[in-house]
Short mmCIF file of C-alpha atoms and ligand atoms in Angstrom, two decimals:
data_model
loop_
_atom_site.label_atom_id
_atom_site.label_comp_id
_atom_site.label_asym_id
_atom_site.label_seq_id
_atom_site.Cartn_x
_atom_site.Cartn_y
_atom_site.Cartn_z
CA UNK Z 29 104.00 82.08 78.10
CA UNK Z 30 104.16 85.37 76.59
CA UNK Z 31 102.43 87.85 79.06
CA UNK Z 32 100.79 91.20 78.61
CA UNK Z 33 100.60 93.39 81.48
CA UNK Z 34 98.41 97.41 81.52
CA UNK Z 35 99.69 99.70 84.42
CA UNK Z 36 96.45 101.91 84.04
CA UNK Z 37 97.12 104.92 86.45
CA UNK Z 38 94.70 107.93 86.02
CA UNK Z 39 97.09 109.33 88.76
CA UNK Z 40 100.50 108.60 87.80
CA UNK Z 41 103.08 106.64 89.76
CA UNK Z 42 106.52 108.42 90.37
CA UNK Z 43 108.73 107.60 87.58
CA UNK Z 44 111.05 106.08 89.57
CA UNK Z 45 108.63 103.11 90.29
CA UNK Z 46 107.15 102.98 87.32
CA UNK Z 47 110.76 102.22 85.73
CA UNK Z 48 111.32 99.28 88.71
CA UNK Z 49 107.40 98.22 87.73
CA UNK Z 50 108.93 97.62 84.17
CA UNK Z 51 112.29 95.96 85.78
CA UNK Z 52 110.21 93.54 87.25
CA UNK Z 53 108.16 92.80 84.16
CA UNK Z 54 111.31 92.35 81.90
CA UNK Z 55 112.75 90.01 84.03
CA UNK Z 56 110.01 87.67 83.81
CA UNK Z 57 110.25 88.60 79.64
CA UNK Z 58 106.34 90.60 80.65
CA UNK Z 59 105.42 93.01 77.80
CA UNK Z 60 104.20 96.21 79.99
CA UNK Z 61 101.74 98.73 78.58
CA UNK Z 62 101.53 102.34 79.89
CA UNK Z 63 98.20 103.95 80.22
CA UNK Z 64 99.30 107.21 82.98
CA UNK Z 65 97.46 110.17 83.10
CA UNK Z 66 94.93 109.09 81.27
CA UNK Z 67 91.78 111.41 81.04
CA UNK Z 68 88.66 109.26 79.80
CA UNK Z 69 87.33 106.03 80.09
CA UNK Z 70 87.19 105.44 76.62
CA UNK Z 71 90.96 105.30 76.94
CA UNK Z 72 91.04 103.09 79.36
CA UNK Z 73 88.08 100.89 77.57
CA UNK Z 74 91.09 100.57 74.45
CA UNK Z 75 93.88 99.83 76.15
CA UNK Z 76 92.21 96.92 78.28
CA UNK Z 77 91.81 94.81 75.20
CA UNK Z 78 94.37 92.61 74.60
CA UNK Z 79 96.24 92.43 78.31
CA UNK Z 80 96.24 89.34 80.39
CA UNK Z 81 96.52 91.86 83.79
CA UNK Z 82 96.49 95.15 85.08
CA UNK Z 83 97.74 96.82 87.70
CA UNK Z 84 95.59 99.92 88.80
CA UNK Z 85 95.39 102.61 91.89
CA UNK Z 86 91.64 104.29 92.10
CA UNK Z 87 90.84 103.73 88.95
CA UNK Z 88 87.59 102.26 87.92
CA UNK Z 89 87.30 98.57 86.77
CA UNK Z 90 83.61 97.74 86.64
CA UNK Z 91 81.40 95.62 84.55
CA UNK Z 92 82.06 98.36 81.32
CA UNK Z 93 86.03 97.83 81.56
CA UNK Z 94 85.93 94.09 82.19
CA UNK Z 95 83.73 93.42 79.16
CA UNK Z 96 86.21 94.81 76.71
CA UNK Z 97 88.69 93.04 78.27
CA UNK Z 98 88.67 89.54 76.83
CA UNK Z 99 92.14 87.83 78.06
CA UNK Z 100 92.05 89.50 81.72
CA UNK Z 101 92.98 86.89 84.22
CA UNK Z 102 94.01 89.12 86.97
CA UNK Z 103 93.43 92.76 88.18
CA UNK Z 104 95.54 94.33 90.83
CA UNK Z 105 94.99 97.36 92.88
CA UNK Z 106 98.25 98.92 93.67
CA UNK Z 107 96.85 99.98 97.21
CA UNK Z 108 94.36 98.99 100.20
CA UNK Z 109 90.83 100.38 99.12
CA UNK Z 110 89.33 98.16 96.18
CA UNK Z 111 85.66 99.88 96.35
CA UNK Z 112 86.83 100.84 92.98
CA UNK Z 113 86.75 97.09 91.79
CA UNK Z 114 83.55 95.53 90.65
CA UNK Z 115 84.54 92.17 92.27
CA UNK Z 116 81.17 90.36 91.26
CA UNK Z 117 81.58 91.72 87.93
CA UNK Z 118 85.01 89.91 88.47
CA UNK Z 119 84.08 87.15 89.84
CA UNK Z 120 81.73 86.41 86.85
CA UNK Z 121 83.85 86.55 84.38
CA UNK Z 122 86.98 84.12 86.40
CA UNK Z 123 89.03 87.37 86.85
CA UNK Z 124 91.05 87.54 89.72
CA UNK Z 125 91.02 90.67 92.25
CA UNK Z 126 93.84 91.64 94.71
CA UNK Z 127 95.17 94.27 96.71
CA UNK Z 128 98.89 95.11 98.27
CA UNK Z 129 97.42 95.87 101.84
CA UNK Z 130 100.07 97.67 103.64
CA UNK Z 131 102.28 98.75 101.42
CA UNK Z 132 101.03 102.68 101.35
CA UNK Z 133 100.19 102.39 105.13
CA UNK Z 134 103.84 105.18 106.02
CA UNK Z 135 102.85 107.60 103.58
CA UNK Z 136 99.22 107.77 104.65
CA UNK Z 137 100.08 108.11 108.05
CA UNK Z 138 103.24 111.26 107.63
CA UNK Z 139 100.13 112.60 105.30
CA UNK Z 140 98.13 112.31 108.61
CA UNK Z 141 100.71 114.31 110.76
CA UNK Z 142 101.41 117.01 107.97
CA UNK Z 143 97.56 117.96 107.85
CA UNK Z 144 97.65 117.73 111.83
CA UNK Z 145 100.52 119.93 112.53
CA UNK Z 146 99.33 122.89 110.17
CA UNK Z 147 95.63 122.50 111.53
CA UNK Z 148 97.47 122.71 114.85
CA UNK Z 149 99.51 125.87 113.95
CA UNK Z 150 96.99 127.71 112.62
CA UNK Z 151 98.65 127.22 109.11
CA UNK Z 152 101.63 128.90 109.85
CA UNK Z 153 100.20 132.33 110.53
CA UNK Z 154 102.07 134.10 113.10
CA UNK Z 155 99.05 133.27 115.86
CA UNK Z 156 99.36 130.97 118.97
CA UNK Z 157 98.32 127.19 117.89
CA UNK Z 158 98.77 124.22 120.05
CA UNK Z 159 100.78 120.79 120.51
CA UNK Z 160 99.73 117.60 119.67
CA UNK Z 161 101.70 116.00 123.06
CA UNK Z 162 99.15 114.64 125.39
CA UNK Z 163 96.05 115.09 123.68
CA UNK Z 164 94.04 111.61 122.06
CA UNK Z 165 93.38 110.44 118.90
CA UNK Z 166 90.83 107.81 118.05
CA UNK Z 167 91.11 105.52 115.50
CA UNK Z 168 87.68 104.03 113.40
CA UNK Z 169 89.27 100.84 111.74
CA UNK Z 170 92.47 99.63 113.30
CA UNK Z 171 94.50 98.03 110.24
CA UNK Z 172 97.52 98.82 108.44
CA UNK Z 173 97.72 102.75 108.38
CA UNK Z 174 95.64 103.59 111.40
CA UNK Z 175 98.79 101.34 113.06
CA UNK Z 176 101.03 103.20 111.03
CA UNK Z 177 99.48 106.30 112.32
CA UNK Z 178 99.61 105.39 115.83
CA UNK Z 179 103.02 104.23 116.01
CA UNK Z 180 103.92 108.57 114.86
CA UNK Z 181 100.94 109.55 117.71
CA UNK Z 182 102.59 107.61 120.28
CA UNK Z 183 105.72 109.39 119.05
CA UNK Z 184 104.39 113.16 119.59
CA UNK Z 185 102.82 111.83 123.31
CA UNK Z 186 99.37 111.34 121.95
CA UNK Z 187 97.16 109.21 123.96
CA UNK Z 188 95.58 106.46 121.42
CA UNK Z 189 92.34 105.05 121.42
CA UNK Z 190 90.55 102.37 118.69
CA UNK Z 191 87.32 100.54 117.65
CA UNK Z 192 87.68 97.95 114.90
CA UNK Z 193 85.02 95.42 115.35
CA UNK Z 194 87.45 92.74 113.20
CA UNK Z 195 90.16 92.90 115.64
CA UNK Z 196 89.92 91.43 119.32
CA UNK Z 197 90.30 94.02 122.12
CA UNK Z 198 93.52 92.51 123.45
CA UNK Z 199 94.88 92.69 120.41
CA UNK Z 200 94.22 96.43 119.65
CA UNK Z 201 95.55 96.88 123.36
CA UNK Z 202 99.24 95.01 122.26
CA UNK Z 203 99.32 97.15 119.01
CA UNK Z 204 99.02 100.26 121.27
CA UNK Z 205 95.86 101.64 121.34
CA UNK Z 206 92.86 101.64 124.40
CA UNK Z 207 89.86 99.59 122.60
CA UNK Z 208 86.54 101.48 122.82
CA UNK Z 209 83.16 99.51 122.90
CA UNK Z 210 81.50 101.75 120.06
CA UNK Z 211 81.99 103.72 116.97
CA UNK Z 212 80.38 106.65 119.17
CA UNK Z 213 83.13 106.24 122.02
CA UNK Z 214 86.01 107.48 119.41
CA UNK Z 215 84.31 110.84 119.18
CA UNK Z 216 84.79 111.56 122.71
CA UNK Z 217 88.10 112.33 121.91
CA UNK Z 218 89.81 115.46 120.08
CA UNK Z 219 90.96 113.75 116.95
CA UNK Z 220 89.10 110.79 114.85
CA UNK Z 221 91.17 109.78 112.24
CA UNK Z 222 89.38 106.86 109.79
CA UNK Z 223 90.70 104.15 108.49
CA UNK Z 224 87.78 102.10 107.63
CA UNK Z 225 87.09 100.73 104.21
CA UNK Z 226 84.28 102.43 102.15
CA UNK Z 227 80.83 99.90 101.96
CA UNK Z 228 77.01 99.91 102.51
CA UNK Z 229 78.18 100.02 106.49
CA UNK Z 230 80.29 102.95 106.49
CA UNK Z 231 79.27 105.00 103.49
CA UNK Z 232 77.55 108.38 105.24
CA UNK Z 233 78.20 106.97 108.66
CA UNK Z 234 80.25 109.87 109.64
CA UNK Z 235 77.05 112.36 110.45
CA UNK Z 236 76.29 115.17 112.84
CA UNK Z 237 75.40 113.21 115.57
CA UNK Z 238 78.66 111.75 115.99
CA UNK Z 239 80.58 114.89 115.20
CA UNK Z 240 78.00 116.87 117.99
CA UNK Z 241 79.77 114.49 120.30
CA UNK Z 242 83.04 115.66 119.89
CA UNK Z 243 84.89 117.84 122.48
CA UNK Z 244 86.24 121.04 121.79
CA UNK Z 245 88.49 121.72 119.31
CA UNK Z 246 87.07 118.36 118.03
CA UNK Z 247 89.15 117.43 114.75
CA UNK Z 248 87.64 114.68 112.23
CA UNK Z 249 90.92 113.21 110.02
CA UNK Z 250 89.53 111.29 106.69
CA UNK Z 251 92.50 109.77 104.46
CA UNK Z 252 89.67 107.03 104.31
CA UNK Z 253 87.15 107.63 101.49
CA UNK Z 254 85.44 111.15 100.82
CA UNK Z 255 81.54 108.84 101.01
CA UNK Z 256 82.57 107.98 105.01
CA UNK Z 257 81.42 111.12 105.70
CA UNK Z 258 78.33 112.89 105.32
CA UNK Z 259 78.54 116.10 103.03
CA UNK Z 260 75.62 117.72 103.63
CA UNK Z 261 75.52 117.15 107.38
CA UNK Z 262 79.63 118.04 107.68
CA UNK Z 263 78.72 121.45 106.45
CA UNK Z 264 76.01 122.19 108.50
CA UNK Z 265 78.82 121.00 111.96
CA UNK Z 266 81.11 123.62 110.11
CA UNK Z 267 78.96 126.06 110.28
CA UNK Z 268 77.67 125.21 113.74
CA UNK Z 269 80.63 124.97 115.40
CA UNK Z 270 83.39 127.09 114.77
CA UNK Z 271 85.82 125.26 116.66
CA UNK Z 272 85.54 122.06 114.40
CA UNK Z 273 88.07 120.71 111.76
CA UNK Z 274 87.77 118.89 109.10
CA UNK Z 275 91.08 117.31 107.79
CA UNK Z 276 90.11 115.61 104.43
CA UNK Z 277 92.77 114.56 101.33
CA UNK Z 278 90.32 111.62 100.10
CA UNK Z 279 87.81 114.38 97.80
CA UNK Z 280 85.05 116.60 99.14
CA UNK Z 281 82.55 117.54 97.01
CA UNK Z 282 81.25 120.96 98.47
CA UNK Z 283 84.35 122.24 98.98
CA UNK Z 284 83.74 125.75 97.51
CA UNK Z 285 80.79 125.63 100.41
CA UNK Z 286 82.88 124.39 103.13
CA UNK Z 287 85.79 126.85 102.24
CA UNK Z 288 82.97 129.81 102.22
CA UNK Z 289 82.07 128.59 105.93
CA UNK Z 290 85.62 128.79 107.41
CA UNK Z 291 86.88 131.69 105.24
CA UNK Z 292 90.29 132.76 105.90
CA UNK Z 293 90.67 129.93 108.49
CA UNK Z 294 90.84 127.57 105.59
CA UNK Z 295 93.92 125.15 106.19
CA UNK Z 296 93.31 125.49 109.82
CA UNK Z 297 89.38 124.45 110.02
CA UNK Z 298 89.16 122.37 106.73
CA UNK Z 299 91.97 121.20 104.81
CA UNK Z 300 91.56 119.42 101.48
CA UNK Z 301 94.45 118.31 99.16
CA UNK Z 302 94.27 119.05 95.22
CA UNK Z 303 93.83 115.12 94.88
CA UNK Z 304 93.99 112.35 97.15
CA UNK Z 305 97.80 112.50 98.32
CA UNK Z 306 98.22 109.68 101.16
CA UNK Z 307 99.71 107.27 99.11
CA UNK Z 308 101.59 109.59 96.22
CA UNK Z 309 104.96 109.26 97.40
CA UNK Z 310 107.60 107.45 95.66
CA UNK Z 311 108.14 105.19 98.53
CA UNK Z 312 104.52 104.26 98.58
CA UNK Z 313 104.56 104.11 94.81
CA UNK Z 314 107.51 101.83 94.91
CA UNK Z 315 105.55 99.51 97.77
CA UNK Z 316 102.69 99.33 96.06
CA UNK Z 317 103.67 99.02 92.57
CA UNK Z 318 106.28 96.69 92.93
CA UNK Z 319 104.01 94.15 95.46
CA UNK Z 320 101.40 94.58 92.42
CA UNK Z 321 103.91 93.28 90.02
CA UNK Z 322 105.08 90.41 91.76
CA UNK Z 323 101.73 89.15 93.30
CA UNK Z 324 100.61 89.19 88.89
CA UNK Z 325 104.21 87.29 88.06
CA UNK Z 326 103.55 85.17 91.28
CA UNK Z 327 100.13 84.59 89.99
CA UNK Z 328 100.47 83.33 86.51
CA UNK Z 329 104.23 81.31 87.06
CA UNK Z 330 103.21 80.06 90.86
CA UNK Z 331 100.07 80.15 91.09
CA UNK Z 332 99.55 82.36 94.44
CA UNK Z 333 96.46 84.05 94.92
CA UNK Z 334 97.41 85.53 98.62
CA UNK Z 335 95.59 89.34 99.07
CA UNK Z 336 93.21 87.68 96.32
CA UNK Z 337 90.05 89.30 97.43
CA UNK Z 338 85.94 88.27 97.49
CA UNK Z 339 83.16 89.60 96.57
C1 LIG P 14 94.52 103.14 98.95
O1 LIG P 14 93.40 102.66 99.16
O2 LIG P 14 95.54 102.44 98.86
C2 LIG P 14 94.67 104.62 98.86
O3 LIG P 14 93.44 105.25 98.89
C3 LIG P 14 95.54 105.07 97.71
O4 LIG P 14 94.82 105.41 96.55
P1 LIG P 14 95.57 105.93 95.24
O5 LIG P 14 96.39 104.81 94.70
O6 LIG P 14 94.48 106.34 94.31
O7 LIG P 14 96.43 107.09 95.63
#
């Protein structure tokens, strides 16, 4: 059957995977429709009507986008985080939901060590920073890219530490990391790095009580989701403590505030990328892109619903 596939990317792939995207469609004789850099819903809202799947990154599929689309069967996040999905909205209208878990996990995690080493050298300003060797980093949420991250911590000497209350201790302790009983135990060490999904749990979890906690030349790392973390109470730890960092490439809303707090130590104290960058490289784009494609041909000639996900 004749299949019509949208690869809806508000933030464009590299055009290197978008072409093997397209290589992968053809050979199953998939029409693929482009919808890159687009810059409204409405947009979005058009192009969803006649297409049997999509494959998106952070862009928004809720109730709006699912009721103009009246042959979607399946709806594929090129990526881990699927806050972005309405999967109830989904769910209710027989649409299947599913993510490429892993795939972007690298990228995140060389992200991770890029915003680390230029916090850690003082962006590169001619002043005396510090090495990464021997010092710990704790990890909220021990899946895919917080592993990925560790493996490159264990590389620079770092001593590794994790809470995830879905993985058994022993387990976290054979992937390299020291289990700690409590989200609070992470922030007794210098870096946090998170790598837990956004929902009602964890959305503003990340507040000044936690950060207090931290030792000096405490260093919170979010590649997570920006609404982890608590905006209004982050500034106020900036501006209490002038040896905290904030490394942050998943959006910040008060930036121009934050930035105004740390002044010309801005890419030391608080780093924030022009949009979220884990997961833009063309590897990751590749990964992802390509696992999206074959989980929608696997989908509608095999039926397979593996990384299908629930509401
Ligand atoms: C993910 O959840 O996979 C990352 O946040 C990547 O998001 P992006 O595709 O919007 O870059």
């Amino acid at each position: 059957k004749a299949r019509t596939v949208l690869l809806a990317t508000e933030k464009a792939f590299a055009a290197d995977a978008v072409a093997k995207i397209q290589a992968a469609f053809d050979e199953s004789k998939y029409t693929m429709k482009k919808l890159e850099n687009y810059k409204s819903k409405d947009e979005l809202l058009a192009a969803v009507a006649d297409v049997d799947a999509m494959i998106i990154r952070s862009d928004i599929v809720d109730a709006a986008v699912l009721e103009k689309a009246a042959k979607l069967k399946i709806v594929v996040r090129a990526g881990a985080g699927y806050d972005n999905i309405d999967l109830k909205a989904c769910e209710a209208k027989s649409i299947t939901a599913m993510n490429t878990p892993g795939q972007n996990a690298n990228a995140v995690a060389e992200l991770v060590f890029g915003m680390m080493l230029t916090s850690a050298r003082n962006n590169y300003d001619g002043t005396s920073g510090f090495e990464l060797v021997g010092r710990s980093i704790a990890f909220y949420g021990y899946g895919a890219v917080a592993r990925a991250v560790g493996k490159l911590a264990a590389g620079f000497g770092m001593v590794l530490y994790a809470y995830d209350p879905y993985i058994p201790k022993d387990a976290i302790k054979k992937m390299g990391a020291e289990p700690v009983d409590t989200v609070a135990d992470l922030f007794k060490h210098q870096y946090v790095s998170l790598h837990v999904p956004l929902t009602p749990e964890t959305k503003e979890s990340i507040n000044k009580e936690l950060l207090l906690k931290m030792p000096k030349g405490g260093t919170l790392i979010n590649t997570a989701r920006m609404e982890v973390v608590h905006e209004a109470q982050m500034l106020e730890v900036l501006k209490e403590r002038p040896d905290f960092c904030y490394l942050c490439d998943v959006g910040f809303k008060a930036q121009e505030e934050a930035k105004a707090i740390v002044g010309d130590k801005y890419m030391k104290r608080v780093i924030f990328t022009k949009k979220k960058m884990g997961a833009q490289t063309v590897e990751a784009n590749n990964n992802a892109g390509i696992a999206a494609a074959n989980q929608i041909v696997g989908f509608f000639e095999k039926g397979e619903t593996k990384f299908s996900l629930k509401a």
